Short mmCIF file of C-alpha atoms and ligand atoms in Angstrom, two decimals:
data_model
loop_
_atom_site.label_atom_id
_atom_site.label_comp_id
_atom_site.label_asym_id
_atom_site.label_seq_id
_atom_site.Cartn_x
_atom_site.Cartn_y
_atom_site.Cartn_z
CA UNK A 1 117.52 -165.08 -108.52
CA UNK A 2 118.61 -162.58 -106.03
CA UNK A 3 116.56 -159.53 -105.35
CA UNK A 4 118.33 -156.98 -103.38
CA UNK A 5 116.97 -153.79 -102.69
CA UNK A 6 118.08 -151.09 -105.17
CA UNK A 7 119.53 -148.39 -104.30
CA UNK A 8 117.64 -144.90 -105.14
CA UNK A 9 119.18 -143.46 -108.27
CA UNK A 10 119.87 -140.27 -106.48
CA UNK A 11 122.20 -141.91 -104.12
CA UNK A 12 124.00 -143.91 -106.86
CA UNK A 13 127.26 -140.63 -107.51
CA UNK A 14 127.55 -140.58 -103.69
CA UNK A 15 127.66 -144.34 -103.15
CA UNK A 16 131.08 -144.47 -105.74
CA UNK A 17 132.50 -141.73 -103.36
CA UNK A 18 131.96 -143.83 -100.80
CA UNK A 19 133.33 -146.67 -102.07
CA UNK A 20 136.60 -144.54 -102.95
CA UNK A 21 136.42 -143.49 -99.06
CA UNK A 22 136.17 -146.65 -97.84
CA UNK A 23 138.54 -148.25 -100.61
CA UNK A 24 141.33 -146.25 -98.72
CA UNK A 25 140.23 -147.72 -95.55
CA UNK A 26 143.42 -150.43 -95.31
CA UNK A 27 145.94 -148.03 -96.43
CA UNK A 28 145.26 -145.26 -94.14
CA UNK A 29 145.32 -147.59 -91.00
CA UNK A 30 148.02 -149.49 -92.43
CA UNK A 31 150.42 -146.44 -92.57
CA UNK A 32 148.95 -145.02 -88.90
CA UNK A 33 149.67 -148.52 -87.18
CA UNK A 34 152.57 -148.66 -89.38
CA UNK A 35 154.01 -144.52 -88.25
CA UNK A 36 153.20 -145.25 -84.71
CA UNK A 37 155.02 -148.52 -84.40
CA UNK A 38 152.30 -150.86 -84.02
CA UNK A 39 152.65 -153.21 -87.24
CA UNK A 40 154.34 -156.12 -86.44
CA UNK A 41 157.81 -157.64 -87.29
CA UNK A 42 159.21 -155.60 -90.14
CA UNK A 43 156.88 -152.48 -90.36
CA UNK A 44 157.92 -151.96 -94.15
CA UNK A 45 157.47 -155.04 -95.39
CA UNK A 46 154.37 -155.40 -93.70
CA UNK A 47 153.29 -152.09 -95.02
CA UNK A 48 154.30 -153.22 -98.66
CA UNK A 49 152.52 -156.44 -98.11
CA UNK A 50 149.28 -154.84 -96.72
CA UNK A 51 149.04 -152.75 -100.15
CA UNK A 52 150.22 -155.53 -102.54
CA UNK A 53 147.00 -157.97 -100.98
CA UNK A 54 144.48 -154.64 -101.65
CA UNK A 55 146.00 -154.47 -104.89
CA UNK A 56 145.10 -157.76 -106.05
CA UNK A 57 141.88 -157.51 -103.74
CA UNK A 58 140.38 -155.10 -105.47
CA UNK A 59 141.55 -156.43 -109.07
CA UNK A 60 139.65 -159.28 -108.66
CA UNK A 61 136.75 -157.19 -107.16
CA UNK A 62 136.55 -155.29 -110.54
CA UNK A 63 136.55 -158.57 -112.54
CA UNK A 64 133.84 -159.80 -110.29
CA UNK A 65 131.28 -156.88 -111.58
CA UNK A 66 130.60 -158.90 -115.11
CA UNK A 67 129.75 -162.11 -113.20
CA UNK A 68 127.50 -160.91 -110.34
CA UNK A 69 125.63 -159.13 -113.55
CA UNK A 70 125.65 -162.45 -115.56
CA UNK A 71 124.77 -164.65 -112.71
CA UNK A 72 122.62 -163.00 -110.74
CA UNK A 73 121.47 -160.16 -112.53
CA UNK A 74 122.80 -157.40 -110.33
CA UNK A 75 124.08 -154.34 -112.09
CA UNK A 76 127.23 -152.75 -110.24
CA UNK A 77 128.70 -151.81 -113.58
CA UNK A 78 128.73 -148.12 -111.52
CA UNK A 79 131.08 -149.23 -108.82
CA UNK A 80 133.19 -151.55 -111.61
CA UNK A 81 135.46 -147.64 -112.26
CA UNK A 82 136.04 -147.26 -108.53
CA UNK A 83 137.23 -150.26 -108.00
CA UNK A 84 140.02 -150.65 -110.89
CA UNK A 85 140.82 -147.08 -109.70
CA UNK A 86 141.42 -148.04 -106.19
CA UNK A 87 143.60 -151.21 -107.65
CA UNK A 88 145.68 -148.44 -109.55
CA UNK A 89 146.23 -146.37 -106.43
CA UNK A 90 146.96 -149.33 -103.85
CA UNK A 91 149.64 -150.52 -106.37
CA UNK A 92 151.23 -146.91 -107.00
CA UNK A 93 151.66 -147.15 -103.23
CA UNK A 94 153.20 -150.74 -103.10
CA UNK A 95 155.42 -149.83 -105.89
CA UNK A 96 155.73 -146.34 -104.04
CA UNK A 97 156.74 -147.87 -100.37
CA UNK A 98 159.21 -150.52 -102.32
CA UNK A 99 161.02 -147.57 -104.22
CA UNK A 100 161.17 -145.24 -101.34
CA UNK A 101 160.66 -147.00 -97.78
CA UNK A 102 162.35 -150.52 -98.82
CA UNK A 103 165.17 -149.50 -101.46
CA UNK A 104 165.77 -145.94 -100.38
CA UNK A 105 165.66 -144.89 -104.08
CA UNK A 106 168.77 -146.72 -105.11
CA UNK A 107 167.68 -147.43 -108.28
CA UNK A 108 170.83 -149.47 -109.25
CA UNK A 109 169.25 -151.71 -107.06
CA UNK A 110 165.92 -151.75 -108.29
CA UNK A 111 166.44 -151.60 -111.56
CA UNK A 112 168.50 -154.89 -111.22
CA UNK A 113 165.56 -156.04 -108.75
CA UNK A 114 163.07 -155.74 -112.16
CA UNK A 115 165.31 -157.14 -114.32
CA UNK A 116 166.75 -160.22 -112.06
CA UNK A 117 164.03 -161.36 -109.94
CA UNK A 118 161.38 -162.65 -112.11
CA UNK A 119 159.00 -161.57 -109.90
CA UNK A 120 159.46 -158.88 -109.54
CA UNK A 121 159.33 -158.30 -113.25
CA UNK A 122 156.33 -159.88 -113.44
CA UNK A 123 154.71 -157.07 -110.62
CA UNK A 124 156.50 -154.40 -112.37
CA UNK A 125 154.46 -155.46 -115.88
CA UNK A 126 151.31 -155.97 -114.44
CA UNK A 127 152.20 -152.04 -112.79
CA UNK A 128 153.02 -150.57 -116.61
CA UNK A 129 150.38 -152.23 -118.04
CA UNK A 130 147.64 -150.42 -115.73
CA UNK A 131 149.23 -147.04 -116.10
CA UNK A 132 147.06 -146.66 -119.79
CA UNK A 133 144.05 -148.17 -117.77
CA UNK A 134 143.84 -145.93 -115.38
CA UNK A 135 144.66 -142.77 -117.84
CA UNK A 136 141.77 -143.94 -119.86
CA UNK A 137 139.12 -144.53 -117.26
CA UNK A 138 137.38 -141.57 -117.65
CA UNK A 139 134.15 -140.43 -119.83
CA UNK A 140 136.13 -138.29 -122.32
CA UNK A 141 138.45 -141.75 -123.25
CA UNK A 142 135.23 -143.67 -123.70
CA UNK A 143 134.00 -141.44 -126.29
CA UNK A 144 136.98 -140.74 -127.66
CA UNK A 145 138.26 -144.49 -127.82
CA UNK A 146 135.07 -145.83 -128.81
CA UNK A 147 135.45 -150.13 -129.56
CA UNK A 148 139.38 -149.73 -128.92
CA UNK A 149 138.63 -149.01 -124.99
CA UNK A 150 136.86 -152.54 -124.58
CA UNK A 151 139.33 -154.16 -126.47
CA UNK A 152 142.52 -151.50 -124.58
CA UNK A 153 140.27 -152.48 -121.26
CA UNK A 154 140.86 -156.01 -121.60
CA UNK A 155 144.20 -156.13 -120.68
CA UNK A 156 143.00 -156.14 -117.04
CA UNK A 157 142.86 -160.10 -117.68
CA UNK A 158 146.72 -159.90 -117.89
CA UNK A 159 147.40 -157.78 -115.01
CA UNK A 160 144.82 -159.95 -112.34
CA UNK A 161 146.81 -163.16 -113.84
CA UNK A 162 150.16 -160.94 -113.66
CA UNK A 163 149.51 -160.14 -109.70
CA UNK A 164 148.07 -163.13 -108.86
CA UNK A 165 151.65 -164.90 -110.29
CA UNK A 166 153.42 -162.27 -108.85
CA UNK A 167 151.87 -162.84 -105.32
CA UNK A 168 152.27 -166.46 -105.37
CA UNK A 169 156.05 -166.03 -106.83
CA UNK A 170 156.97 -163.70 -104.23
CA UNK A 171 156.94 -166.51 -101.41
CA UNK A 172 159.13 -169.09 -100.62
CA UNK A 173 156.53 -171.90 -100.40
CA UNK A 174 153.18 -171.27 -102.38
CA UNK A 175 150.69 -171.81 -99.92
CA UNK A 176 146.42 -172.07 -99.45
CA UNK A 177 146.36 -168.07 -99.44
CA UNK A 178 148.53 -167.62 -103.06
CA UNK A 179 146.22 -170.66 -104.29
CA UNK A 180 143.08 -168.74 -102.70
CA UNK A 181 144.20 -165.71 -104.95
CA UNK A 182 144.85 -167.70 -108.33
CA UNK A 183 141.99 -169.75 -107.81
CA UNK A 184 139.72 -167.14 -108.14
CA UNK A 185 141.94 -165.42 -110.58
CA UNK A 186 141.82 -168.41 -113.03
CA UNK A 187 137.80 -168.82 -112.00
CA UNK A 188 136.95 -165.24 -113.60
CA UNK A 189 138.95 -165.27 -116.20
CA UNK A 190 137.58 -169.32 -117.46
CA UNK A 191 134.13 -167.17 -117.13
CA UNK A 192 134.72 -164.66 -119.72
CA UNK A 193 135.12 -167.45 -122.16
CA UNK A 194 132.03 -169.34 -121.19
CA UNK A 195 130.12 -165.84 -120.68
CA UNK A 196 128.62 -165.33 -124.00
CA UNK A 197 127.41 -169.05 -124.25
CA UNK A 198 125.86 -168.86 -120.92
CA UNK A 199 123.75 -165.75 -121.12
CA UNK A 200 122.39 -167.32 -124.93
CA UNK A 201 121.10 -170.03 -122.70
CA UNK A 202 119.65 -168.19 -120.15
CA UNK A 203 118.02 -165.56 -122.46
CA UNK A 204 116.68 -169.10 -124.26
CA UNK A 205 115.51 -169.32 -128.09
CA UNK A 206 113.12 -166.58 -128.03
CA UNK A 207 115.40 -163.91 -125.97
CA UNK A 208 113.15 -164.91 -122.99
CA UNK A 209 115.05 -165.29 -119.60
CA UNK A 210 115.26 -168.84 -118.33
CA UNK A 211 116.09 -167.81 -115.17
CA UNK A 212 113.96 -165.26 -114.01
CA UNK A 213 114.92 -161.85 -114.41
CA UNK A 214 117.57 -160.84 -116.81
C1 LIG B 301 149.67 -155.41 -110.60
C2 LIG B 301 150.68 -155.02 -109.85
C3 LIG B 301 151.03 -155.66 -108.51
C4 LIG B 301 150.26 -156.39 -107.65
C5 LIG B 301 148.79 -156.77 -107.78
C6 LIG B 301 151.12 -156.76 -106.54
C7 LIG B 301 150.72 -157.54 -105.46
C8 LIG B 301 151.57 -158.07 -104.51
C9 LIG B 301 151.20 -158.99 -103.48
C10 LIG B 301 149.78 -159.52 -103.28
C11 LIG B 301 152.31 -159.26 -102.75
C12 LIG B 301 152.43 -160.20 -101.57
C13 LIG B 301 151.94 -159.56 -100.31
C14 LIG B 301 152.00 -160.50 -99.14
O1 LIG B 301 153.01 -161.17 -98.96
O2 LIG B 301 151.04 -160.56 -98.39
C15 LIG B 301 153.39 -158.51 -103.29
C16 LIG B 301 154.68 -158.52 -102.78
C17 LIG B 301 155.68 -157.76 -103.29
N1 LIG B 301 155.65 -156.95 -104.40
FE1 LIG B 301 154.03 -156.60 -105.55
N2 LIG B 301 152.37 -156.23 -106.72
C18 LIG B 301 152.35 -155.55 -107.92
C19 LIG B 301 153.40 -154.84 -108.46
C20 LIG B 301 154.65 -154.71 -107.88
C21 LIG B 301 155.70 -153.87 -108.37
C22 LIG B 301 155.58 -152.94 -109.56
C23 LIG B 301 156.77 -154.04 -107.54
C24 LIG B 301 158.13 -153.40 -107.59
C25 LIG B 301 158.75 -153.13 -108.69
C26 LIG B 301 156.40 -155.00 -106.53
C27 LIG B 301 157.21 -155.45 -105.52
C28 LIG B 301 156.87 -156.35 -104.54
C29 LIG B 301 157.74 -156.78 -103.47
C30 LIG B 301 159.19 -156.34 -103.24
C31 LIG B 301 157.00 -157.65 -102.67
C32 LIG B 301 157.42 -158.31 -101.35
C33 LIG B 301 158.22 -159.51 -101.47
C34 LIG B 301 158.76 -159.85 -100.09
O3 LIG B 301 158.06 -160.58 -99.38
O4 LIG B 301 159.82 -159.37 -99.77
N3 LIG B 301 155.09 -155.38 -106.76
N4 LIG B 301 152.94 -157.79 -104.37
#
């Protein structure tokens, strides 16, 4: 079992803000290099692209958060908010530089784009489905929702396997980075069915860890 030094309880508030600061890392350099000419190639697309990775990036990050816990007993259940926040935000911007830097707003165009290229669709469901995610992550929505946030919250399953399609879709030929992305996709998800199961056996008959600490 892993034991990494905890972090002081006082520090734990400014360690999400970090987080959040550092979260926004990618996209600030990504539009600098990006305003001052120094992305490569096609500086929108490459702009789009850059937010479209850190959108599935941190996606999978936030379904990561269950398994460190089950596996290795580290809680960053504080940071899991941030993150699935930050996913939000780096696909408002993707969606954002498509409507605006790549299409203009011609929305003829786009709205045939969503309809016609199945890929497109796909992104743009994964994108409605996280709008009542993000509205809801908040204290307020967790007391007020009670059970139906976990089961509301669960739709992040279909919008990590919606990206992750949408990603390897959006390519010509899918190569080792789209399988890198649903590989790991398909790996958390397979966990959540095996979770329960696991953790029975590892608390063992009497509720007693089998594997050190809990
Ligand atoms: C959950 C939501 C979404 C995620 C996680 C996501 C992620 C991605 C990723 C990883 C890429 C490929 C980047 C690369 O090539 O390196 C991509 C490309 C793209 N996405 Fe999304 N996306 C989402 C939603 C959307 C939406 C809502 C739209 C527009 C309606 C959109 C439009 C596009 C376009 C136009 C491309 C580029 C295709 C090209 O190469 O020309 N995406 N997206």
């Amino acid at each position: 079992m892993v034991a990494l030094p905890t972090l002081p309880r006082r520090y734990h508030g400014a360690s999400v803000w970090a987080l959040y600061a550092l979260g926004l890392i990618p996209a600030a350099s990504g539009f600098y290099l990006g305003a001052t000419g120094q992305l490569p190639g096609n500086a929108i697309k490459e702009f789009e692209h850059l937010l479209g990775i850190w959108a599935l990036r941190f996606l999978i990050a936030t379904l990561c958060i269950t398994p460190i816990r089950d596996l290795f007993g580290i809680n960053w259940i504080r940071y899991r908010r941030a993150l699935g926040l930050l996913a939000f935000w780096y696909v408002v911007m993707h969606f954002s530089t498509y409507m605006i830097l790549d299409k203009y707003l011609d929305f003829r165009t786009i709205i045939a784009d969503i309809a016609k290229r199945p890929f497109i669709t796909i992104g743009m469901a994964g994108f409605v489905m996280l709008i009542p995610l993000a509205l809801t992550s908040n204290n307020w929505s967790i007391r007020k929702l009670g059970p139906r946030w976990n089961k509301l919250h669960k739709l992040v399953y279909v919008i990590a396997a919606a990206g992750a399609l949408h990603f390897a879709m959006s390519v010509k030929v899918v190569g080792p980075e789209q399988m890198i992305y649903i590989a790991l996709v398909t790996a958390l998800l397979v966990w959540r069915l095996f979770r329960t199961r696991f953790n029975q056996w590892r608390r063992g008959p009497a509720g007693r860890p089998h594997l050190g600490r809990a």
